[in-house]
Coordinates of C-alpha atoms and ligand atoms in Angstrom, one line a residue:
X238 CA 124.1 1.0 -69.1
X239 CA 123.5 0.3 -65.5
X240 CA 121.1 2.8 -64.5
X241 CA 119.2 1.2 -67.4
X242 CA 120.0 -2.3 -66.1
X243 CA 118.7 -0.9 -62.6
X244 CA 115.4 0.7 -64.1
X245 CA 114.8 -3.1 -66.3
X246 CA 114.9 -4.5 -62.3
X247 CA 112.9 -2.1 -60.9
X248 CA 110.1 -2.3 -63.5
X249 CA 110.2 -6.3 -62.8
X250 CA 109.4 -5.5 -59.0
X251 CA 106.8 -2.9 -59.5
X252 CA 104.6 -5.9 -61.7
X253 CA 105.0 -7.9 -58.5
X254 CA 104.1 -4.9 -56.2
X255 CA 101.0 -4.2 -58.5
X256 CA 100.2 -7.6 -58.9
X257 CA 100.3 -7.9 -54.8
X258 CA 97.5 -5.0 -54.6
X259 CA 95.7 -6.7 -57.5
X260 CA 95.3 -9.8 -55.0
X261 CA 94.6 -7.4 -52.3
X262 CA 91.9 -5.9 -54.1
X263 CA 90.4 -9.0 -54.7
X264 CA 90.5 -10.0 -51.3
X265 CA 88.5 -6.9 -50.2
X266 CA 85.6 -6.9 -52.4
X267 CA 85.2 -10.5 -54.0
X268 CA 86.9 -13.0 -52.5
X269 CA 84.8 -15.7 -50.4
X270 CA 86.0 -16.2 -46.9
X271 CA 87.2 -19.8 -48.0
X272 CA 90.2 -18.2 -49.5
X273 CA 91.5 -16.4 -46.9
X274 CA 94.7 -18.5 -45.7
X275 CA 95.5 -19.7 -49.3
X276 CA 95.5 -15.7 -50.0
X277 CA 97.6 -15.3 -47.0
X278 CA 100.3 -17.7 -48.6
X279 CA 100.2 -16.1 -52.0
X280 CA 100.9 -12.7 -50.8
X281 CA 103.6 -13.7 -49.1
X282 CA 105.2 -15.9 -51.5
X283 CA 105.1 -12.6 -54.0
X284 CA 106.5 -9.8 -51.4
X285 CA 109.6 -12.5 -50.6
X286 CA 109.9 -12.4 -54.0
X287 CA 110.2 -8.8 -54.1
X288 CA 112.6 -8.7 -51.4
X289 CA 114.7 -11.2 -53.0
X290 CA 115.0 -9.2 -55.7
X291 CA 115.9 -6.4 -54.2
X292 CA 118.7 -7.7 -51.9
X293 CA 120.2 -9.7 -55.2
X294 CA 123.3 -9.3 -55.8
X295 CA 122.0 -8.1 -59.5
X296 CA 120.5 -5.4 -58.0
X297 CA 123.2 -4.2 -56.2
X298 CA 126.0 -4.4 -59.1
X299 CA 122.9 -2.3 -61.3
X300 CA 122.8 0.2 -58.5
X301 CA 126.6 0.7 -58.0
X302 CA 127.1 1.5 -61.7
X303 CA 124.2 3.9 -62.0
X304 CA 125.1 5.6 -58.4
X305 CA 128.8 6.5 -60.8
X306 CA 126.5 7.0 -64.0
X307 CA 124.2 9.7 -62.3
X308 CA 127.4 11.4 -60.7
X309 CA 127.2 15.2 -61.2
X310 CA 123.9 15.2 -62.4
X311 CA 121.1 17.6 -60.7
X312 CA 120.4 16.2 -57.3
X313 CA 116.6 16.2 -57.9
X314 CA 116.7 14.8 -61.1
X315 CA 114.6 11.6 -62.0
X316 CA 117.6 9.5 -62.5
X317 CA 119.5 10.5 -59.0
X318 CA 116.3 10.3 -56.7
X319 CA 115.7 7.0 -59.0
X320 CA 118.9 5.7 -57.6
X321 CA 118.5 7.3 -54.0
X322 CA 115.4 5.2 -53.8
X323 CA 116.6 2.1 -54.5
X324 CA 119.5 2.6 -52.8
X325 CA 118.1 3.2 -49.4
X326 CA 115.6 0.3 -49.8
X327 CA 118.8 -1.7 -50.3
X328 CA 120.6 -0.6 -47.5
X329 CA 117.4 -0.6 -45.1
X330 CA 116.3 -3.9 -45.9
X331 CA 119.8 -5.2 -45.4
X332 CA 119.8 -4.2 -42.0
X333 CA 116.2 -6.1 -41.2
X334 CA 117.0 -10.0 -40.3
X335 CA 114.7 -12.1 -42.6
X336 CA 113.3 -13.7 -39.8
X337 CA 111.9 -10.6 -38.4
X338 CA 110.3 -9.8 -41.7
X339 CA 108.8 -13.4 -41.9
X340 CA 107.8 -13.6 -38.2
X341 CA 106.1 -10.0 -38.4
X342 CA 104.4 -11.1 -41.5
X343 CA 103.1 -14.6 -40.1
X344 CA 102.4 -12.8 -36.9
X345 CA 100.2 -10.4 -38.9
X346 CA 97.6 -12.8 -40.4
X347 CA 97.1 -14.7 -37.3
X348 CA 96.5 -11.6 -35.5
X349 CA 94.2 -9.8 -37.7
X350 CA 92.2 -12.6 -37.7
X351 CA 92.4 -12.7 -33.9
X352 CA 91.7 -8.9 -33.8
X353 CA 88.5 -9.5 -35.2
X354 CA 87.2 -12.0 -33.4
X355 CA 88.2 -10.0 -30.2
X356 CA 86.5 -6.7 -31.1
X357 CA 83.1 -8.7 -32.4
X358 CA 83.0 -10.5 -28.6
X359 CA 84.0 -7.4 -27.1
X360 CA 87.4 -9.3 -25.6
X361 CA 90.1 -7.1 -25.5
X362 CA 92.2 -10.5 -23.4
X363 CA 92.3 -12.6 -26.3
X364 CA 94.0 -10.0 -28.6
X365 CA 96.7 -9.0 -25.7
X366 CA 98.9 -11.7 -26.1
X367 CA 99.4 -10.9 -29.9
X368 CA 99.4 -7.0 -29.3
X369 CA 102.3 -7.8 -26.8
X370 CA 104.0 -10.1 -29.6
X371 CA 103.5 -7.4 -32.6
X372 CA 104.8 -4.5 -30.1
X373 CA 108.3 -6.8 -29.5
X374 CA 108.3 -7.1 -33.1
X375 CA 108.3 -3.3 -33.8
X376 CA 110.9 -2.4 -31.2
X377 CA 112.9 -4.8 -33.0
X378 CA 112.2 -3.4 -36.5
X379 CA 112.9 0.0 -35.2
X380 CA 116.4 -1.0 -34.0
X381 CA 116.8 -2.5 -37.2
X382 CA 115.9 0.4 -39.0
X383 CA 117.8 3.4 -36.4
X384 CA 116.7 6.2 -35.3
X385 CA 118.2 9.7 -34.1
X386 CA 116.3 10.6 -31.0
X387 CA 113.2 7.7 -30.2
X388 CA 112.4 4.2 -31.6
X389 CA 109.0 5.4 -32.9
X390 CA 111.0 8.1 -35.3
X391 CA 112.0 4.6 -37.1
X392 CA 108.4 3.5 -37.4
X393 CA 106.7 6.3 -38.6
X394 CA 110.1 7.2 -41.0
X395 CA 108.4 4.6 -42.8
X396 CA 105.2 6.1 -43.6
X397 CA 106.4 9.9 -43.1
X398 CA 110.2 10.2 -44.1
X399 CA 111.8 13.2 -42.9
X400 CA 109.5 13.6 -39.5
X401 CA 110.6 13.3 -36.4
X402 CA 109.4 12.4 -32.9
X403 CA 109.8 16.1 -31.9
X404 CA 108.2 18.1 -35.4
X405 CA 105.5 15.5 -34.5
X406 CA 104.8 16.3 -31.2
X407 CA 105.0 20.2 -31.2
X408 CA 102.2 19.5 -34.4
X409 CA 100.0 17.8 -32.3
X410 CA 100.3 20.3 -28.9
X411 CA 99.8 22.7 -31.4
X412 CA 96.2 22.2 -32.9
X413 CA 95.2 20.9 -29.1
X414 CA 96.1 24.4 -27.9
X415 CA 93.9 25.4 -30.8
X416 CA 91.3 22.9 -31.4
X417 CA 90.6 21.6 -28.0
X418 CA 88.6 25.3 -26.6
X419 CA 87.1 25.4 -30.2
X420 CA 85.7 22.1 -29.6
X421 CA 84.3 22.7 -26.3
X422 CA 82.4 26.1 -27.3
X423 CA 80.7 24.5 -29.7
X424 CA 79.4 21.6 -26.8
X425 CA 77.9 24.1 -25.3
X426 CA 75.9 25.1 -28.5
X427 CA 72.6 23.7 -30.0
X428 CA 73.6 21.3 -32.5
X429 CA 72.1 21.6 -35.7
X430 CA 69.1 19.6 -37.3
X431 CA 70.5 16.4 -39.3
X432 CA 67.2 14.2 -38.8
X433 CA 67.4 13.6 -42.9
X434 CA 70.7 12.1 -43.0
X435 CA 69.2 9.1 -41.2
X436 CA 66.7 8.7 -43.8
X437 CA 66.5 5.4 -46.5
X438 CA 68.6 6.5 -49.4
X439 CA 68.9 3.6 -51.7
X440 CA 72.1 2.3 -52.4
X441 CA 72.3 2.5 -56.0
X442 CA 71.0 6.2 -56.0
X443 CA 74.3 7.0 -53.7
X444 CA 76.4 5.3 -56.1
X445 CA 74.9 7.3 -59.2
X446 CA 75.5 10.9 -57.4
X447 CA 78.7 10.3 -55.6
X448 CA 80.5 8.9 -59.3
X449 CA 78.8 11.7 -60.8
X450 CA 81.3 14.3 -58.6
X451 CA 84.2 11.9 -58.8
X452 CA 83.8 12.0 -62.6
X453 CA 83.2 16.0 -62.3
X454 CA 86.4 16.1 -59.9
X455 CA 88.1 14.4 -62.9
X456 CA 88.4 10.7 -61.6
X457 CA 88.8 8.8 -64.9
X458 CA 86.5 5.8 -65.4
X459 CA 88.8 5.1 -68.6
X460 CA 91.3 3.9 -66.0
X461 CA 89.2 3.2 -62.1
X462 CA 86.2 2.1 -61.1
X463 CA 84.1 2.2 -57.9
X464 CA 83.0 -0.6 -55.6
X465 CA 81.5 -1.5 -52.3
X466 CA 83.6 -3.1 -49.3
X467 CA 83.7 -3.0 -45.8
X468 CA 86.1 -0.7 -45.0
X469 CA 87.0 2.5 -48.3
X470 CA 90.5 2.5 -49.7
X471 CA 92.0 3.5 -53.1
X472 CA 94.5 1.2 -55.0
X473 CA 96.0 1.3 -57.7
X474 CA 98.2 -1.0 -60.4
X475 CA 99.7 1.9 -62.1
X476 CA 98.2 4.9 -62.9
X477 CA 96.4 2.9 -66.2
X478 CA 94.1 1.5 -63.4
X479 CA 93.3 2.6 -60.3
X480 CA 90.3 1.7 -58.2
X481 CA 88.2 3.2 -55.4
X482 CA 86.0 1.7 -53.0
X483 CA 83.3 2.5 -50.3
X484 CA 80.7 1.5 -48.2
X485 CA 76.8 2.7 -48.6
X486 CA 74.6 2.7 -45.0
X487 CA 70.9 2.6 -46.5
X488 CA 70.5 4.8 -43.2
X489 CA 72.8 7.3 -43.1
X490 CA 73.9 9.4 -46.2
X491 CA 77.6 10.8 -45.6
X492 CA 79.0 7.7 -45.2
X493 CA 78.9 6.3 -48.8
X494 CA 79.0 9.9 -50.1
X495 CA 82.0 11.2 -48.3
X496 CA 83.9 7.8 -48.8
X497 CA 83.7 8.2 -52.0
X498 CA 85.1 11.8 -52.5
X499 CA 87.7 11.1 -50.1
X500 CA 89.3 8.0 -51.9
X501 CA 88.6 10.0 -55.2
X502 CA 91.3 12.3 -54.2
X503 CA 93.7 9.4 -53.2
X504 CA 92.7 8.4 -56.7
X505 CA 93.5 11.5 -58.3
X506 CA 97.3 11.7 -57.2
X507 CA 97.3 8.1 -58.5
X508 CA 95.9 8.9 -61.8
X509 CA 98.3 12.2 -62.0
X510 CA 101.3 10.6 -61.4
X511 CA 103.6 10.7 -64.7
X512 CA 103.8 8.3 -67.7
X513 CA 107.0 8.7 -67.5
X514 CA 107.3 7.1 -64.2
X515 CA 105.5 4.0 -64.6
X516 CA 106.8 1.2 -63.5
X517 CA 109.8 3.1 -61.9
X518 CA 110.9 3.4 -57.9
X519 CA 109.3 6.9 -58.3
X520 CA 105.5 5.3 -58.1
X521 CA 106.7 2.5 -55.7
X522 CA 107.3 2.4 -51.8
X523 CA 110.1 -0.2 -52.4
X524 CA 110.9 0.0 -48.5
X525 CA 106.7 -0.9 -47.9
X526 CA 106.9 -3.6 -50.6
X527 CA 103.5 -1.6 -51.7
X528 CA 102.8 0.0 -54.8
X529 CA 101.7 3.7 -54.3
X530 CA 102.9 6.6 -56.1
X531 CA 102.5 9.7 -53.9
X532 CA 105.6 11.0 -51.8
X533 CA 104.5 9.8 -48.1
X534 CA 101.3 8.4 -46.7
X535 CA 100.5 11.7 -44.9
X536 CA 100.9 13.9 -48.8
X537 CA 98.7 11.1 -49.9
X538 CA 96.1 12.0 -47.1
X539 CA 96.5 15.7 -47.7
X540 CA 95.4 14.8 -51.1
X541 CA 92.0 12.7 -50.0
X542 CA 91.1 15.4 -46.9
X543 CA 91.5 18.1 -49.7
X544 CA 88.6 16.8 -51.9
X545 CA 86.9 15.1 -49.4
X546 CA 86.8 18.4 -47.0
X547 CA 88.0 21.4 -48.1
X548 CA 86.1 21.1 -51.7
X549 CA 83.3 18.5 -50.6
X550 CA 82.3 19.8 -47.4
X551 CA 82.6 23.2 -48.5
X552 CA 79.5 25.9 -48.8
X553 CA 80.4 26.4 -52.4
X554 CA 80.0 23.1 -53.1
X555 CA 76.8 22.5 -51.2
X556 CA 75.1 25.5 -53.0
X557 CA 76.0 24.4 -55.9
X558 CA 75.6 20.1 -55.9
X559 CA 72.4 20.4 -53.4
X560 CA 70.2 21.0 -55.9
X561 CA 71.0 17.7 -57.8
X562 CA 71.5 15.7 -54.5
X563 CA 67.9 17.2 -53.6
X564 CA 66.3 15.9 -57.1
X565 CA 68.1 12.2 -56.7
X566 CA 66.4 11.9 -53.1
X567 CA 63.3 14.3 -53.4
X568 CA 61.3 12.1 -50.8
X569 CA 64.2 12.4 -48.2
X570 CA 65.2 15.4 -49.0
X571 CA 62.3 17.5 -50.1
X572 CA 62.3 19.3 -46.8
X573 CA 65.7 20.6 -46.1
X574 CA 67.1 23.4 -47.7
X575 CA 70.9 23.7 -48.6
X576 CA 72.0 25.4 -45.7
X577 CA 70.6 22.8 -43.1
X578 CA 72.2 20.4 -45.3
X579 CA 75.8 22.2 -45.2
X580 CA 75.4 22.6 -41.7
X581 CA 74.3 18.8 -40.9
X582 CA 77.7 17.6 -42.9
X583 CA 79.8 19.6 -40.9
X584 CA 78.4 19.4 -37.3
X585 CA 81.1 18.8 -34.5
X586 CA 80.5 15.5 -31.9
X587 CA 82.8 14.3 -30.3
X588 CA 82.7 10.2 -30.7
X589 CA 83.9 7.2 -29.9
X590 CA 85.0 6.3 -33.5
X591 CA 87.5 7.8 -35.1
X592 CA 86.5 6.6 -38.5
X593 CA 83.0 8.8 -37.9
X594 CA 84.3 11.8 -36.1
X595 CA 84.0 15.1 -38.0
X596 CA 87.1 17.3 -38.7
X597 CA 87.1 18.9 -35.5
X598 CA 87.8 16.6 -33.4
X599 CA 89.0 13.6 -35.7
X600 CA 92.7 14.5 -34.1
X601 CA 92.3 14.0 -30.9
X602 CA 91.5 10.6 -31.9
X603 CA 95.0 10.9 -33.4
X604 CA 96.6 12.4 -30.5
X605 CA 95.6 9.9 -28.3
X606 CA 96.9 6.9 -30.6
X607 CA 100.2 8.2 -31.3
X608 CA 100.2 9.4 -27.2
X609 CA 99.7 5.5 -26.6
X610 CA 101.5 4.4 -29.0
X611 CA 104.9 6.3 -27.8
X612 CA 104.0 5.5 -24.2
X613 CA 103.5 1.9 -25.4
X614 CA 107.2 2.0 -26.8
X615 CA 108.9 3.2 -23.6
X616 CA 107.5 0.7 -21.7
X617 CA 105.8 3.4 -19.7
X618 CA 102.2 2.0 -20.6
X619 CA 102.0 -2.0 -20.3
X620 CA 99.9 -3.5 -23.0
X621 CA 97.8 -5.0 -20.1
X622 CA 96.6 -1.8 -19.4
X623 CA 96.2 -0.5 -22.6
X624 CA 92.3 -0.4 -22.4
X625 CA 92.3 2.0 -18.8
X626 CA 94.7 4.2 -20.3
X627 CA 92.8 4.2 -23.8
X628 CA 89.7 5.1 -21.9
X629 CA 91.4 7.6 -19.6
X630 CA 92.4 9.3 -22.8
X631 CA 89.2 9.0 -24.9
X632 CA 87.6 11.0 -21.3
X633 CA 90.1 13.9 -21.2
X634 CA 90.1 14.8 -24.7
X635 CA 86.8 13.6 -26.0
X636 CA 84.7 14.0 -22.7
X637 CA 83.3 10.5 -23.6
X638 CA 82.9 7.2 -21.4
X639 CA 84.2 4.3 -23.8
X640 CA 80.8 1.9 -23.0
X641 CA 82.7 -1.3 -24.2
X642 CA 86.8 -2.3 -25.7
X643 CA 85.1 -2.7 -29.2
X644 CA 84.3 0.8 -29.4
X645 CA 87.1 2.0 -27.8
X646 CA 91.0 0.0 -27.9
X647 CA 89.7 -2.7 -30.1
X648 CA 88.1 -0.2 -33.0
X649 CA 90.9 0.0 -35.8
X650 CA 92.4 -2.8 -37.7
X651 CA 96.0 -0.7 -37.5
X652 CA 97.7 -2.2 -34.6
X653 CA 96.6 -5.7 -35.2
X654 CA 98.1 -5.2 -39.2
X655 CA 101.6 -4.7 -37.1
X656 CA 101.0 -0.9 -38.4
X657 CA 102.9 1.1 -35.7
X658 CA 103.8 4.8 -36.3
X659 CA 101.0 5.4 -39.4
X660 CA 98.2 6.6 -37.7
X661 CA 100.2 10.5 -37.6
X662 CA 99.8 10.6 -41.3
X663 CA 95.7 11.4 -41.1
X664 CA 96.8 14.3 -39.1
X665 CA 99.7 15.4 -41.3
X666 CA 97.4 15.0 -44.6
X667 CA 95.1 17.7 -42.6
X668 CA 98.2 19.7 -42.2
X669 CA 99.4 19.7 -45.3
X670 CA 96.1 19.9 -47.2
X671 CA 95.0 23.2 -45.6
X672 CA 98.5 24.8 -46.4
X673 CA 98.3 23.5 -50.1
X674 CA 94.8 25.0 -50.7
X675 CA 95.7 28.2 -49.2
X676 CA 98.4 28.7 -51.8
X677 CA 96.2 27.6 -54.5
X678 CA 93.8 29.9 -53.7
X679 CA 96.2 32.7 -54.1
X680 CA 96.1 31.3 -57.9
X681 CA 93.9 34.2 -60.1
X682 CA 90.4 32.8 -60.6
X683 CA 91.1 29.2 -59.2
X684 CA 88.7 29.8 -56.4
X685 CA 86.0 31.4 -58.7
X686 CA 86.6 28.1 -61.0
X687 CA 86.3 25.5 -58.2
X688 CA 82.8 27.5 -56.8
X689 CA 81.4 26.9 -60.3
X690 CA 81.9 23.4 -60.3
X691 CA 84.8 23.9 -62.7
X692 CA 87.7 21.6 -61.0
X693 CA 89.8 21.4 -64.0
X694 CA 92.2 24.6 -62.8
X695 CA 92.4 23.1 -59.3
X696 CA 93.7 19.5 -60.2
X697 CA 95.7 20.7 -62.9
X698 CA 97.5 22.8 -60.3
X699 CA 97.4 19.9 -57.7
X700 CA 98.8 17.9 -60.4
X701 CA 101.3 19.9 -61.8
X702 CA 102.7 20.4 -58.0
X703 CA 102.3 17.6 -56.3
X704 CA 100.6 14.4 -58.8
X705 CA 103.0 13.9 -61.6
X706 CA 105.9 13.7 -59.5
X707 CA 105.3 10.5 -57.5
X708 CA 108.3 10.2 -55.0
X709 CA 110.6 12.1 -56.8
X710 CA 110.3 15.1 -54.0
X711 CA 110.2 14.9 -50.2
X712 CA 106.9 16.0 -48.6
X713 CA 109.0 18.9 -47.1
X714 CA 110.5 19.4 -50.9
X715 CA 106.8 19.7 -52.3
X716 CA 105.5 21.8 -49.6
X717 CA 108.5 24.2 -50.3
X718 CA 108.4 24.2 -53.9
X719 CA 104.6 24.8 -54.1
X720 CA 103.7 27.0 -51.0
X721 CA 107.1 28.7 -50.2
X722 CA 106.9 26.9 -46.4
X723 CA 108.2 23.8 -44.8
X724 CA 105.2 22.2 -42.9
X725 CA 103.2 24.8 -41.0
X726 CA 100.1 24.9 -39.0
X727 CA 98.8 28.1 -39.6
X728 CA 96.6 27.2 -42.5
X729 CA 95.1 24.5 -41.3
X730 CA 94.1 26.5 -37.3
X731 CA 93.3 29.7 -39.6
X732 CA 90.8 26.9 -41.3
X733 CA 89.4 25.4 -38.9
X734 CA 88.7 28.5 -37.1
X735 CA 86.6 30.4 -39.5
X736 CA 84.7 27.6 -40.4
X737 CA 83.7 26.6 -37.9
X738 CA 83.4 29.7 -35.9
X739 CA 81.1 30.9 -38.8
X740 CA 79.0 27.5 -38.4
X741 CA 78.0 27.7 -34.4
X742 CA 78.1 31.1 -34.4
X743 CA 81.1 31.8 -31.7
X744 CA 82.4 35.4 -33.6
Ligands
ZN52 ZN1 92.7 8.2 -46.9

């Protein structure tokens, strides 16, 4: 009776969760700015909610019968991770003061808003005083939450459960050992030719051939749909409908494109989670008040890095989609065969924005975040100085002078959004999505399917693994059960290393 009681709560807060990223949605792609603060209010008013509801005292008497009900049963079984869920967003959120939550929240609006100001007038001064006051707040949160070893275990815990401060680090050292002469070969190398990408592709062309893949990759229009904003995400209100967005530069081609295969394969997990888990705390971050299905922010990742680079930037792909991409744009592309083109979407520059970097070097942007971000913690970096050090960093492991604060401290909306501790997951998702398609490909004929544009075999397995199980499984609990291995690197170097040894020609 009470685990059913308990499932009758949770299926009440999952409408708000979903009905908080329907007003999200909104807010990204139609709302005018007029509605911006009354948004702000409604948001809020909805997550209290949520929190209410999941501190009552209903709650709790639900989960103390079901924790006896599920007694004995399999430990991985639906209705005992059901119950783990809930029970540790209980005890977690007991232990954060509602004040903190409602001054982080307040603190958040005003400083976004802030953020943006700072970064358009290039005035890293202005945003310093909020920085300082979201930093506070995070310490605070993470000595709410507890942590083993370091305060920054609490933070990312919430995006990543199960990884440490010290799994995280050795990752990191370990594709810079790796990556970091890779990427300095290939400066000495002649770049190839990507003139054409610069070209004038017209918006609604992009659209028509980049929802034609997402469609072949088996996004379901039936229950998504694709549209323009400023910055691409995936959401979703269940997995009856779940929505993709992206943004289309007239003069440069990969951007739209690549957006859109990357939140495709957020969209995918989404769309692959279980029936049976709808509405449940198996498709919900209870702890994030957010409603996303997949088991952390990083398996999530691995998911969108897998379509968007291991399948879309692949050769096989290119030779087989060029031909198409060369009939929608035969003025721009008429003169560029598909080897130049496979080449041009997967050249290596190091740059100042980690939102345009290639694959190569995209985690060195990481690095350095999470680097700061730790140092930031343990007072060893002041926020004053954050831009020197930012700089100092962006020098060493980028080789690049930061011209100005917007393109350099001031670029991501993360830190300003009281996000602490998230940006790791990008390079986790690479992690993981390397070691997931190398056990896939050990699946008879799956390889041979996916280079013939048949993509039915790979996301059945992706599903089947990783989709329809939602949060049921840990990340390390899915790697193991699909690939035989907790987290490891070799997959991912072994990766990067032949492709792009192959592309600039280092043997
Ligand atoms: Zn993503």
């Amino acid at each position: 009776m009470s685990f059913t009681e308990l499932t009758c709560q949770v299926a009440e807060i999952n409408d708000l969760l979903n009905a908080l990223s329907v007003l999200t949605w909104d807010a990204r792609t139609q709302m005018p700015v007029g509605g911006i603060q009354t948004r702000g209010h409604q948001l809020a008013t909805l997550s209290g909610m949520a929190r209410k509801m999941i501190l009552s005292s209903e709650l709790g008497q639900s989960l103390d019968g079901a924790k006896r009900e599920v007694q004995g049963e399999a430990p991985d079984s639906i209705r005992v991770r059901t119950v783990e869920q809930v029970r540790q967003a209980v005890e977690v959120f007991s232990r954060i003061p509602a004040e903190l939550v409602s001054s982080l929240a307040e603190l958040k609006a005003t400083a976004q808003a802030v953020w943006g100001q700072a970064r358009a007038e290039n005035d890293f001064a202005r945003f310093q005083p909020y920085l300082e006051q979201i930093l506070g707040l995070n310490r605070q949160l993470a000595e709410a939450i507890g942590y083993r070893a370091h305060p920054y275990e609490a933070l990312l815990g919430q995006y990543e459960p199960g990884m440490t401060t010290q799994s995280l680090k050795n990752l990191l050292e370990g594709i810079k050992t790796a990556t970091l002469p890779l990427v300095q070969a290939i400066a000495q190398k002649e770049p190839p030719r990507w003139d054409f990408l610069t070209r004038d592709y017209p918006e609604d062309l992009q659209r028509q051939f980049a929802l034609n893949i997402a469609q072949k990759f088996g996004y379901d229009l039936s229950r998504g749909r694709l549209d323009a904003s400023l910055h691409p995400f995936e959401i979703s209100f269940t997995r009856q409908d779940v929505r993709i967005t992206t943004r289309y530069r007239r003069d440069y081609l990969p951007m739209g494109l690549f957006g859109v295969l990357h939140e495709t394969g957020h969209a995918l997990y989404e769309q692959g989670l279980s029936p049976a888990l709808t509405r449940s705390a198996l498709t919900s971050d209870l702890l994030g008040l957010y409603a996303v299905g997949g088991a952390s922010y990083g398996t999530h990742e691995s998911q969108s890095r897998l379509w968007e680079n291991l399948v879309g930037r692949s050769r096989a792909f290119w030779e087989l989609h060029y031909p198409v991409l060369q009939s929608t744009f035969p003025a721009q592309l008429g003169d560029v065969d598909t080897e130049e083109f496979y080449r041009a979407v997967n050249r290596v520059t190091p740059s100042l924005i980690r939102v345009e970097a290639d694959e190569l070097t995209y985690n060195f942007h990481i690095m350095l975040r999470v680097e700061l971000e730790m140092g930031l913690l343990e007072d060893k970096i002041a926020v004053w100085d954050l831009p020197e050090a930012w700089n100092a960093k962006v020098q060493e492991y980028l080789g690049l002078e930061v011209p100005d604060d917007s393109r350099g401290v001031l670029q991501d909306i993360h830190w300003s959004a009281g996000l602490f501790g998230s940006f790791p997951t990008y390079t986790i998702g690479n992690v993981m999505s390397a070691q997931f398609y190398a056990a896939l490909e050990q699946v008879d004929g799956l390889s041979e399917a996916v280079a013939r544009g048949d993509y039915a075999a790979l996301r059945d397995w992706l599903g089947d693994n990783i989709y329809q199980h939602g949060r049921r499984f840990s990340p390390a609990e899915l790697l193991e059960h699909s690939t035989g291995k907790s987290l490891t690197l070799k997959p991912y170097l072994h990766y990067l290393e032949s492709k792009y040894r192959w592309l600039y020609g280092l043997g």
